[in-house]
Amino acid sequence: MNFSSRLERALTQQNSLLCVGLDPDLAQMPTHLRHHDECTQIEFFCRDIIDACAPYVCAFKPQIAYFASVHAESVLEKLCHYIKQHYPYIALILDAKRGDIGSTATHYAREAFERYHADAVTLNPYMGLDSIAPFLQYADKGVFLLCRTSNPGSTDIQGLRLENGRLLYEHLAHTIAQVWNANHQCGVVVGATFPEELARVRALAPNLPILAPGVGAQGGDIASTVAAACDSKGLGLIINSSRAILYASSGTDFARAASRAAQTTRDAINICRKMPAN
Amino acid sequence: MNFSSRLERALTQQNSLLCVGLDPDLAQMPTHLRHHDECTQIEFFCRDIIDACAPYVCAFKPQIAYFASVHAESVLEKLCHYIKQHYPYIALILDAKRGDIGSTATHYAREAFERYHADAVTLNPYMGLDSIAPFLQYADKGVFLLCRTSNPGSTDIQGLRLENGRLLYEHLAHTIAQVWNANHQCGVVVGATFPEELARVRALAPNLPILAPGVGAQGGDIASTVAAACDSKGLGLIINSSRAILYASSGTDFARAASRAAQTTRDAINICRKMPAN
């Protein structure tokens, strides 16, 4: 089964478009965990978040920078293994935004798919299709390519107008849909902070899965994101939320608070999709 | 002293524009090292390469993917520490091609500059200036931004023509030189495989340091690279070679062979610069 079909199955079975981003920032961690060393704090925190949110999500998205900055790659390995073992139907998206060529890209693909066993990885497309190819050689895995990111500065390059009249991110969405996605392994990252751009990408790429970060702390709106980016079946969209769920409480009830926040967000998304909220 | 000045000092003191890339690929490692475990092989190999090449280089550029794919981040830490301790006048450029926003970029900056103590890091500019800003907050550190990379697929995006008539990589080089480089912390990556494009970037950005990979195994030519990309002082250019030096021999003499290859390459570059070859 190709990545696109597997992803659709995860969304359907879980009746959820919600992805919880695992961005464990020690500075925001519950205070009662602080007597542990840094790696243990991150492991306990993330494992409880995973268990608390699993009923309400289609995907988890660990952000590797938060682990790399504190020497915690081995913790990320354990958490990825934990997710695959206990929640095999939930998609594991490694947020790494890698982008390199030839044998280096092969090593990054090995990192994502063999070391962390991710189902998909976020990639930066600036170096072109041959920088993506080593990832696509894993036939059952997927890649989410940065297209129109959620930050204000994303216009600097992604918003440049080409001589063919299209904006760069529009050209990219079209190229990915028409050329790069031959084996149904590609998706795109488009910020929920830009609903008009989400709608443009959906129009140019009717069948590409869209990963939309930026709901919650960054100010993206659920209703306009769903309206702009769901495909014709009410699928094809993964809405990521990190901080608003991870740090819903900084007390000993952090996991319960995260669980409630995940459920509320999942339900709010489903109401906009006109799905039963369970 | 800002990064640009420190880099110029390294080039001048070492009388070398050569950077040796540390891309330790287990499949290409000398056979006599293979009775060690993977991490030890990488450590022994790289340390001998560093000692052998240090007299002839202005910079070392470890490529993090080769370490990440085999759980060897701790080896990379040791090697970076070794370079800073024994060869403090040689620039340490972490080749990571990171690119992300806000607090994630802050964590990647911490990874590069606090964990690995790099003097500079390669970054992907696709997400815009605000994705670079957290790195620039380290006032004495530098960033090399991907501009026109050495791979064939780099035209897919970098070679797109904008409505203002410029190609995307030209626009980027101009923007970096005029706007992003306010504190002399920026350089650009332009493949030695594209001498015409190197000359265009040098014309648009007369003072930006250029990191040029692609000499050697990828087919870039030293004479045309030096002619196209050196600044008016015969500086401002770092030519990277990895495989041709690292794997000059697969025997027990690998370090001596690497040393000779580094010296030969350094001298060939200096002849093109019309510098005494030492």
Coordinates of C-alpha atoms in Angstrom, one line a residue:
Chain A
M1 CA 0.0 0.0 0.0
N2 CA 1.5 3.4 -1.0
F3 CA 2.0 6.2 1.5
S4 CA -0.9 8.3 0.3
S5 CA -3.3 5.4 0.9
R6 CA -1.9 4.5 4.3
L7 CA -2.2 8.1 5.4
E8 CA -5.9 8.2 4.2
R9 CA -6.5 5.1 6.2
A10 CA -5.0 6.6 9.3
L11 CA -7.2 9.7 9.0
T12 CA -10.3 7.6 8.3
Q13 CA -9.8 5.0 11.1
Q14 CA -9.0 7.6 13.7
N15 CA -11.7 10.0 12.4
S16 CA -9.2 12.8 13.0
L17 CA -7.1 15.2 11.0
L18 CA -5.2 16.3 14.1
C19 CA -1.4 15.8 14.3
V20 CA 0.3 16.5 17.6
G21 CA 3.8 18.0 17.3
L22 CA 6.3 16.7 19.8
D23 CA 8.5 19.8 20.5
P24 CA 9.7 19.1 24.1
D25 CA 11.1 22.4 25.3
L26 CA 12.7 22.0 28.7
A27 CA 11.9 25.6 29.5
Q28 CA 8.2 24.9 29.3
M29 CA 8.2 21.4 30.8
P30 CA 6.0 20.7 33.9
T31 CA 7.9 21.8 37.0
H32 CA 7.4 18.5 38.9
L33 CA 9.5 16.7 36.2
R34 CA 12.6 18.9 36.7
H35 CA 14.3 16.8 39.3
H36 CA 15.0 14.3 36.5
D37 CA 17.9 14.8 34.1
E38 CA 17.1 16.4 30.8
C39 CA 16.8 13.2 28.8
T40 CA 14.5 11.6 31.3
Q41 CA 12.3 14.7 31.6
I42 CA 11.8 14.6 27.8
E43 CA 11.2 10.9 27.7
F44 CA 8.6 10.9 30.6
F45 CA 6.9 14.1 29.2
C46 CA 6.6 12.9 25.6
R47 CA 5.5 9.3 26.5
D48 CA 2.7 10.7 28.7
I49 CA 1.7 13.1 26.0
I50 CA 1.6 10.3 23.4
D51 CA -0.6 8.1 25.5
A52 CA -2.9 11.0 26.4
C53 CA -3.3 12.2 22.8
A54 CA -3.3 8.9 20.9
P55 CA -7.1 8.5 20.8
Y56 CA -7.6 11.8 19.1
V57 CA -4.8 12.0 16.5
C58 CA -4.0 10.7 13.1
A59 CA -0.3 11.5 13.4
F60 CA 2.5 12.4 15.8
K61 CA 5.2 14.7 14.5
P62 CA 8.4 14.8 16.6
Q63 CA 10.6 17.9 15.8
I64 CA 14.2 16.6 15.8
A65 CA 15.8 19.9 16.7
Y66 CA 14.4 19.8 20.3
F67 CA 16.2 16.5 20.8
A68 CA 19.4 17.3 18.9
S69 CA 20.0 20.5 20.9
V70 CA 20.2 18.5 24.2
H71 CA 22.0 15.3 23.0
A72 CA 18.7 13.4 23.2
E73 CA 18.7 11.4 20.0
S74 CA 18.5 8.2 21.9
V75 CA 15.3 9.4 23.6
L76 CA 13.8 10.2 20.2
E77 CA 14.7 6.7 19.1
K78 CA 12.8 5.3 22.1
L79 CA 9.8 7.4 21.6
C80 CA 9.5 6.6 17.9
H81 CA 9.8 2.9 18.8
Y82 CA 7.1 3.4 21.4
I83 CA 4.7 5.0 19.0
K84 CA 5.2 2.3 16.3
Q85 CA 4.8 -0.4 18.9
H86 CA 1.7 0.8 20.7
Y87 CA 0.0 2.9 18.0
P88 CA 0.9 1.4 14.7
Y89 CA -2.1 2.9 12.9
I90 CA -1.0 6.4 13.8
A91 CA 1.3 8.1 11.3
L92 CA 4.8 9.0 12.5
I93 CA 6.1 12.1 10.7
L94 CA 9.7 13.1 11.5
D95 CA 9.9 16.9 11.3
A96 CA 13.5 17.3 10.1
K97 CA 13.3 19.6 7.0
R98 CA 16.3 17.9 5.6
G99 CA 17.6 18.7 2.1
D100 CA 20.8 17.5 0.6
I101 CA 22.2 15.6 -2.4
G102 CA 23.4 12.2 -3.5
S103 CA 25.0 10.1 -0.8
T104 CA 24.3 12.7 1.9
A105 CA 20.6 12.5 1.2
T106 CA 20.9 8.7 1.3
H107 CA 22.3 9.0 4.8
Y108 CA 19.5 11.4 5.9
A109 CA 16.9 9.0 4.5
R110 CA 18.5 6.2 6.5
E111 CA 18.3 8.5 9.6
A112 CA 14.6 9.1 9.1
F113 CA 13.4 5.8 7.9
E114 CA 15.8 3.2 9.4
R115 CA 17.0 4.9 12.6
Y116 CA 13.7 6.6 13.7
H117 CA 11.4 4.3 11.6
A118 CA 9.3 7.3 10.6
D119 CA 6.5 6.8 8.1
A120 CA 7.2 10.2 6.5
V121 CA 9.7 13.0 6.9
T122 CA 9.5 16.8 6.2
L123 CA 12.0 17.9 3.5
N124 CA 13.1 21.2 2.1
P125 CA 12.8 21.2 -1.7
Y126 CA 15.2 24.0 -2.5
M127 CA 17.9 21.7 -3.9
G128 CA 15.5 20.1 -6.4
L129 CA 14.1 16.7 -7.3
D130 CA 17.4 14.8 -7.2
S131 CA 17.7 15.8 -3.5
I132 CA 14.3 14.1 -2.8
A133 CA 14.9 11.0 -4.9
P134 CA 16.9 9.0 -2.2
F135 CA 13.9 9.3 0.1
L136 CA 11.4 8.2 -2.5
Q137 CA 13.4 5.0 -3.0
Y138 CA 11.7 3.8 0.2
A139 CA 8.5 2.8 -1.7
D140 CA 6.1 2.7 1.3
K141 CA 7.4 5.9 2.9
G142 CA 6.3 9.5 2.4
V143 CA 7.8 13.0 2.3
F144 CA 6.2 16.4 3.1
L145 CA 7.8 19.1 1.1
L146 CA 7.9 22.7 2.4
C147 CA 5.8 24.8 0.1
R148 CA 4.3 27.9 1.8
T149 CA 5.4 27.9 5.5
S150 CA 3.6 29.5 8.4
N151 CA 6.2 32.1 9.3
P152 CA 6.0 35.8 8.2
G153 CA 9.4 35.6 6.4
S154 CA 8.1 32.8 4.2
T155 CA 7.3 35.4 1.5
D156 CA 11.0 36.3 1.1
I157 CA 11.5 33.4 -1.3
Q158 CA 8.3 31.3 -1.4
G159 CA 6.3 34.4 -2.4
L160 CA 8.5 35.6 -5.3
R161 CA 6.7 36.0 -8.6
L162 CA 8.1 34.0 -11.5
E163 CA 8.1 35.1 -15.1
N164 CA 5.3 32.7 -15.9
G165 CA 3.1 34.7 -13.5
R166 CA 2.9 32.2 -10.7
L167 CA 4.3 32.6 -7.3
L168 CA 7.2 30.3 -6.4
Y169 CA 5.2 28.2 -3.9
E170 CA 2.4 27.8 -6.5
H171 CA 4.8 26.6 -9.1
L172 CA 6.2 24.2 -6.6
A173 CA 2.8 22.8 -5.6
H174 CA 2.0 22.3 -9.3
T175 CA 5.4 20.6 -10.0
I176 CA 5.1 18.3 -7.1
A177 CA 1.6 17.2 -8.0
Q178 CA 2.4 16.8 -11.7
V179 CA 6.0 15.4 -11.6
W180 CA 7.4 14.6 -8.3
N181 CA 4.4 12.6 -6.9
A182 CA 4.5 9.8 -9.5
N183 CA 4.4 7.1 -6.8
H184 CA 2.0 8.8 -4.4
Q185 CA 4.6 9.5 -1.8
C186 CA 4.5 13.3 -1.6
G187 CA 2.6 15.8 0.5
V188 CA 3.2 19.5 1.0
V189 CA 3.6 21.8 4.1
V190 CA 1.4 24.9 3.9
G191 CA 0.9 27.1 7.0
A192 CA -2.5 27.3 8.5
T193 CA -1.7 31.0 8.9
F194 CA -2.3 31.6 5.2
P195 CA -5.8 30.3 4.3
E196 CA -5.8 31.9 0.8
E197 CA -2.5 30.2 0.0
L198 CA -3.9 26.9 1.3
A199 CA -6.8 27.2 -1.1
R200 CA -4.4 28.0 -4.0
V201 CA -2.3 24.9 -3.3
R202 CA -5.4 22.7 -3.0
A203 CA -6.7 24.0 -6.4
L204 CA -3.3 23.3 -8.0
A205 CA -2.8 20.0 -6.3
P206 CA -6.3 18.4 -5.7
N207 CA -4.9 15.1 -4.4
L208 CA -1.7 16.0 -2.5
P209 CA -1.9 15.6 1.3
I210 CA -1.3 18.9 3.0
L211 CA 0.4 19.2 6.4
A212 CA -0.8 22.5 7.9
P213 CA 1.1 23.8 11.0
G214 CA 0.3 27.1 12.6
V215 CA -3.0 26.4 14.3
G216 CA -3.1 27.5 17.9
A217 CA -0.1 29.5 19.2
Q218 CA 0.8 30.8 15.7
G219 CA -2.8 32.0 15.2
G220 CA -4.1 29.9 12.3
D221 CA -7.9 29.4 12.3
I222 CA -9.4 25.9 12.1
A223 CA -12.5 26.7 10.2
S224 CA -10.8 28.5 7.4
T225 CA -8.0 25.9 7.2
V226 CA -10.5 23.1 6.8
A227 CA -12.6 25.0 4.3
A228 CA -9.5 25.9 2.2
A229 CA -7.5 22.7 2.3
C230 CA -9.6 19.5 2.8
D231 CA -9.9 17.5 -0.4
S232 CA -13.2 16.5 -2.0
K233 CA -13.6 13.6 0.5
G234 CA -13.0 15.8 3.6
L235 CA -9.6 14.2 3.9
G236 CA -6.1 15.1 2.5
L237 CA -5.4 17.5 5.4
I238 CA -3.4 17.1 8.6
I239 CA -3.6 20.0 11.0
N240 CA -0.7 20.2 13.4
S241 CA -0.8 21.7 16.8
S242 CA 2.2 21.6 19.2
R243 CA 2.4 24.1 22.0
A244 CA -1.3 24.6 22.6
I245 CA -1.6 20.9 23.4
L246 CA 1.8 20.1 24.9
Y247 CA 1.7 22.9 27.4
A248 CA -2.0 23.1 28.1
S249 CA -1.0 22.8 31.7
S250 CA 2.4 23.0 33.4
G251 CA 1.1 21.2 36.5
T252 CA 1.0 17.5 37.4
D253 CA -2.2 17.3 35.3
F254 CA -0.3 18.2 32.1
A255 CA -1.2 14.9 30.3
R256 CA -4.9 15.2 31.2
A257 CA -5.0 18.8 30.0
A258 CA -3.2 17.8 26.8
S259 CA -5.7 15.0 26.2
R260 CA -8.6 17.4 26.7
A261 CA -7.0 20.0 24.4
A262 CA -6.4 17.3 21.7
Q263 CA -10.0 16.1 21.9
T264 CA -11.4 19.6 21.7
T265 CA -9.2 20.4 18.7
R266 CA -10.0 17.1 17.0
D267 CA -13.8 17.8 17.6
A268 CA -13.5 21.4 16.4
I269 CA -11.9 20.2 13.2
N270 CA -14.5 17.5 12.7
I271 CA -17.3 20.0 13.2
C272 CA -15.8 22.0 10.4
R273 CA -15.6 18.8 8.2
K274 CA -19.2 18.1 9.2
M275 CA -18.1 14.7 10.7
P276 CA -19.6 13.2 13.8
A277 CA -17.4 14.3 16.7
N278 CA -17.5 10.8 18.4
Chain B
M1 CA 36.0 40.2 15.5
N2 CA 33.1 39.3 13.1
F3 CA 32.9 36.0 11.3
S4 CA 33.9 37.5 7.9
S5 CA 37.1 38.9 9.3
R6 CA 37.9 35.7 11.3
L7 CA 37.4 33.7 8.1
E8 CA 39.7 35.9 6.1
R9 CA 42.3 35.5 8.8
A10 CA 42.1 31.7 8.6
L11 CA 42.5 31.8 4.8
T12 CA 45.5 34.2 5.0
Q13 CA 47.3 32.5 7.9
Q14 CA 46.9 29.1 6.4
N15 CA 47.6 30.4 2.9
S16 CA 44.9 28.0 1.8
L17 CA 41.4 28.1 0.4
L18 CA 40.9 24.4 0.8
C19 CA 38.2 22.9 3.0
V20 CA 38.2 19.2 3.7
G21 CA 34.7 17.8 4.1
L22 CA 34.4 15.1 6.7
D23 CA 31.9 12.6 5.2
P24 CA 32.8 9.4 6.9
D25 CA 31.1 6.7 4.8
L26 CA 31.5 3.3 6.4
A27 CA 31.3 1.6 3.0
Q28 CA 34.4 3.5 1.8
M29 CA 36.5 3.3 5.0
P30 CA 39.9 1.6 5.0
T31 CA 39.4 -2.1 5.4
H32 CA 41.9 -2.5 8.3
L33 CA 39.7 -0.3 10.5
R34 CA 36.7 -2.6 10.1
H35 CA 37.3 -4.8 13.1
H36 CA 36.3 -1.8 15.2
D37 CA 32.7 -0.9 15.9
E38 CA 31.1 1.7 13.6
C39 CA 31.6 4.7 15.9
T40 CA 35.2 3.8 16.6
Q41 CA 36.0 3.4 12.9
I42 CA 34.5 6.8 12.2
E43 CA 36.4 8.4 15.1
F44 CA 39.8 6.9 14.3
F45 CA 39.4 7.6 10.5
C46 CA 38.4 11.2 10.9
R47 CA 40.9 12.0 13.6
D48 CA 43.7 10.7 11.4
I49 CA 42.3 12.6 8.4
I50 CA 42.2 15.8 10.5
D51 CA 45.8 15.6 11.7
A52 CA 47.0 14.7 8.2
C53 CA 45.2 17.5 6.4
A54 CA 45.4 20.3 9.0
P55 CA 48.6 21.9 7.5
Y56 CA 46.9 22.4 4.2
V57 CA 43.3 23.6 5.0
C58 CA 41.5 26.7 6.1
A59 CA 38.5 24.8 7.2
F60 CA 37.0 21.4 8.1
K61 CA 33.4 20.7 7.2
P62 CA 31.8 17.7 8.9
Q63 CA 28.6 16.6 7.2
I64 CA 26.2 15.7 10.0
A65 CA 24.1 13.2 8.0
Y66 CA 27.0 10.7 8.0
F67 CA 27.1 10.7 11.8
A68 CA 23.3 10.8 12.3
S69 CA 22.6 7.8 10.1
V70 CA 24.8 5.6 12.4
H71 CA 24.0 7.0 15.8
A72 CA 27.4 8.7 16.0
E73 CA 26.5 12.2 17.2
S74 CA 28.8 11.7 20.2
V75 CA 31.7 11.0 17.8
L76 CA 30.9 14.2 16.0
E77 CA 31.0 16.0 19.3
K78 CA 34.5 14.6 20.1
L79 CA 35.8 15.4 16.6
C80 CA 34.6 19.0 16.8
H81 CA 36.1 19.4 20.2
Y82 CA 39.4 17.9 18.8
I83 CA 39.5 20.4 16.0
K84 CA 38.8 23.4 18.2
Q85 CA 41.4 22.2 20.7
H86 CA 44.3 21.4 18.4
Y87 CA 43.6 23.6 15.4
P88 CA 41.8 26.7 16.7
Y89 CA 42.8 28.8 13.7
I90 CA 41.0 26.4 11.3
A91 CA 37.4 27.2 10.6
L92 CA 34.9 24.5 11.7
I93 CA 31.9 24.6 9.4
L94 CA 29.0 22.2 10.3
D95 CA 27.3 21.1 7.1
A96 CA 23.7 20.6 8.3
K97 CA 21.6 22.6 5.8
R98 CA 19.1 23.3 8.5
G99 CA 16.1 25.6 8.0
D100 CA 13.2 26.1 10.3
I101 CA 11.4 28.9 12.2
G102 CA 11.2 30.5 15.6
S103 CA 12.0 28.3 18.6
T104 CA 12.9 25.3 16.4
A105 CA 15.6 27.4 14.6
T106 CA 16.8 28.5 18.1
H107 CA 17.3 24.8 19.0
Y108 CA 19.1 24.1 15.7
A109 CA 21.4 27.1 16.4
R110 CA 22.1 25.7 19.8
E111 CA 22.9 22.3 18.2
A112 CA 25.4 23.9 15.8
F113 CA 27.1 26.5 18.0
E114 CA 26.7 25.2 21.5
R115 CA 26.7 21.4 21.1
Y116 CA 29.2 21.1 18.2
H117 CA 30.9 24.5 18.7
A118 CA 31.0 25.2 15.0
D119 CA 32.2 28.5 13.7
A120 CA 29.6 28.4 11.0
V121 CA 26.8 26.3 9.8
T122 CA 25.3 25.7 6.3
L123 CA 21.6 26.7 6.2
N124 CA 18.8 26.4 3.7
P125 CA 17.2 29.8 3.0
Y126 CA 13.9 28.7 1.6
M127 CA 11.9 29.7 4.7
G128 CA 13.2 33.3 4.7
L129 CA 15.2 35.7 6.8
D130 CA 13.3 35.1 10.0
S131 CA 14.5 31.4 9.8
I132 CA 18.1 32.6 9.7
A133 CA 17.8 35.2 12.5
P134 CA 18.2 32.9 15.5
F135 CA 21.6 31.9 14.1
L136 CA 22.7 35.5 13.5
Q137 CA 22.1 36.2 17.2
Y138 CA 25.4 34.5 17.8
A139 CA 27.4 37.6 16.9
D140 CA 30.7 36.0 16.2
K141 CA 29.4 33.0 14.3
G142 CA 28.6 32.6 10.6
V143 CA 26.1 31.0 8.2
F144 CA 26.6 29.7 4.7
L145 CA 23.3 29.9 2.8
L146 CA 22.5 27.6 0.0
C147 CA 22.4 29.6 -3.2
R148 CA 23.2 27.6 -6.3
T149 CA 24.1 24.1 -5.3
S150 CA 26.4 21.7 -7.2
N151 CA 23.8 19.0 -8.2
P152 CA 22.0 18.8 -11.6
G153 CA 18.6 19.2 -10.0
S154 CA 19.5 22.5 -8.5
T155 CA 18.0 24.3 -11.5
D156 CA 14.5 22.9 -10.6
I157 CA 14.0 25.8 -8.1
Q158 CA 17.2 27.8 -7.9
G159 CA 17.2 28.3 -11.6
L160 CA 13.7 29.6 -12.0
R161 CA 13.4 33.0 -13.7
L162 CA 11.6 35.7 -11.7
E163 CA 9.4 38.4 -13.2
N164 CA 12.2 40.9 -12.5
G165 CA 14.3 39.0 -15.0
R166 CA 16.7 37.6 -12.5
L167 CA 17.1 33.9 -11.7
L168 CA 16.1 32.9 -8.2
Y169 CA 19.7 32.2 -7.0
E170 CA 20.8 35.6 -8.4
H171 CA 18.0 37.4 -6.5
L172 CA 19.0 35.5 -3.4
A173 CA 22.7 36.3 -3.7
H174 CA 21.8 40.0 -4.1
T175 CA 19.4 40.0 -1.2
I176 CA 21.8 38.3 1.1
A177 CA 24.6 40.7 0.2
Q178 CA 22.3 43.8 0.5
V179 CA 20.0 42.9 3.4
W180 CA 20.8 39.7 5.3
N181 CA 24.5 40.3 5.7
A182 CA 24.2 43.5 7.8
N183 CA 26.6 42.1 10.4
H184 CA 29.1 40.3 8.1
Q185 CA 28.0 36.9 9.2
C186 CA 26.7 35.5 5.9
G187 CA 28.3 33.5 3.1
V188 CA 26.8 31.5 0.2
V189 CA 27.1 28.0 -1.1
V190 CA 27.6 27.9 -4.9
G191 CA 28.7 24.6 -6.6
A192 CA 32.1 24.6 -8.3
T193 CA 30.3 22.6 -11.0
F194 CA 28.8 25.9 -12.3
P195 CA 31.6 28.4 -13.0
E196 CA 29.4 30.9 -14.9
E197 CA 27.0 31.0 -11.9
L198 CA 29.9 31.4 -9.5
A199 CA 30.9 34.5 -11.5
R200 CA 27.4 35.8 -11.5
V201 CA 27.2 35.5 -7.7
R202 CA 30.6 37.1 -7.2
A203 CA 29.5 40.0 -9.4
L204 CA 26.2 40.4 -7.4
A205 CA 27.9 40.0 -4.0
P206 CA 31.5 41.2 -4.3
N207 CA 32.2 40.7 -0.6
L208 CA 30.4 37.6 0.4
P209 CA 32.5 34.5 1.2
I210 CA 31.6 31.7 -1.2
L211 CA 31.8 28.0 -0.1
A212 CA 32.2 26.0 -3.3
P213 CA 31.7 22.3 -3.1
G214 CA 31.9 20.0 -6.2
V215 CA 35.6 20.0 -7.0
G216 CA 37.0 16.5 -7.4
A217 CA 34.5 13.6 -7.5
Q218 CA 31.6 15.9 -8.7
G219 CA 33.8 17.3 -11.6
G220 CA 34.2 20.9 -10.7
D221 CA 37.4 22.5 -12.1
I222 CA 39.8 24.4 -9.8
A223 CA 41.1 27.0 -12.3
S224 CA 37.7 28.1 -13.4
T225 CA 36.4 28.1 -9.8
V226 CA 39.2 30.3 -8.6
A227 CA 38.9 32.6 -11.7
A228 CA 35.2 33.0 -11.2
A229 CA 34.8 33.3 -7.5
C230 CA 37.8 34.7 -5.7
D231 CA 37.3 38.3 -4.5
S232 CA 39.6 41.2 -5.5
K233 CA 42.1 40.1 -2.8
G234 CA 42.3 36.5 -4.0
L235 CA 40.3 35.5 -0.9
G236 CA 36.5 35.2 -0.2
L237 CA 36.4 31.6 -1.5
I238 CA 36.5 28.2 0.2
I239 CA 36.8 25.2 -2.1
N240 CA 35.6 22.0 -0.5
S241 CA 36.8 18.6 -1.4
S242 CA 35.6 15.5 0.4
R243 CA 35.8 12.1 -1.3
A244 CA 38.9 12.8 -3.4
I245 CA 40.9 13.5 -0.2
L246 CA 39.2 11.2 2.3
Y247 CA 39.4 8.1 0.1
A248 CA 42.7 8.8 -1.7
S249 CA 43.7 5.4 -0.5
S250 CA 41.7 2.6 1.2
G251 CA 44.9 1.0 2.6
T252 CA 46.7 1.5 5.9
D253 CA 48.4 4.6 4.2
F254 CA 45.0 6.4 3.9
A255 CA 46.1 9.3 6.1
R256 CA 49.4 9.9 4.2
A257 CA 47.5 9.7 0.9
A258 CA 44.9 12.1 2.1
S259 CA 47.6 14.5 3.3
R260 CA 49.3 14.4 -0.1
A261 CA 46.0 14.9 -1.9
A262 CA 45.2 17.9 0.4
Q263 CA 48.6 19.4 -0.3
T264 CA 48.3 18.9 -4.0
T265 CA 44.8 20.4 -4.1
R266 CA 45.9 23.4 -1.9
D267 CA 48.9 24.0 -4.2
A268 CA 46.8 23.7 -7.3
I269 CA 44.4 26.3 -5.9
N270 CA 47.2 28.6 -4.9
I271 CA 48.8 28.4 -8.4
C272 CA 45.5 29.6 -9.8
R273 CA 45.5 32.4 -7.2
K274 CA 49.1 33.1 -8.2
M275 CA 50.2 32.6 -4.6
P276 CA 53.4 31.0 -3.6
A277 CA 52.7 27.3 -3.1
N278 CA 54.8 27.1 0.2

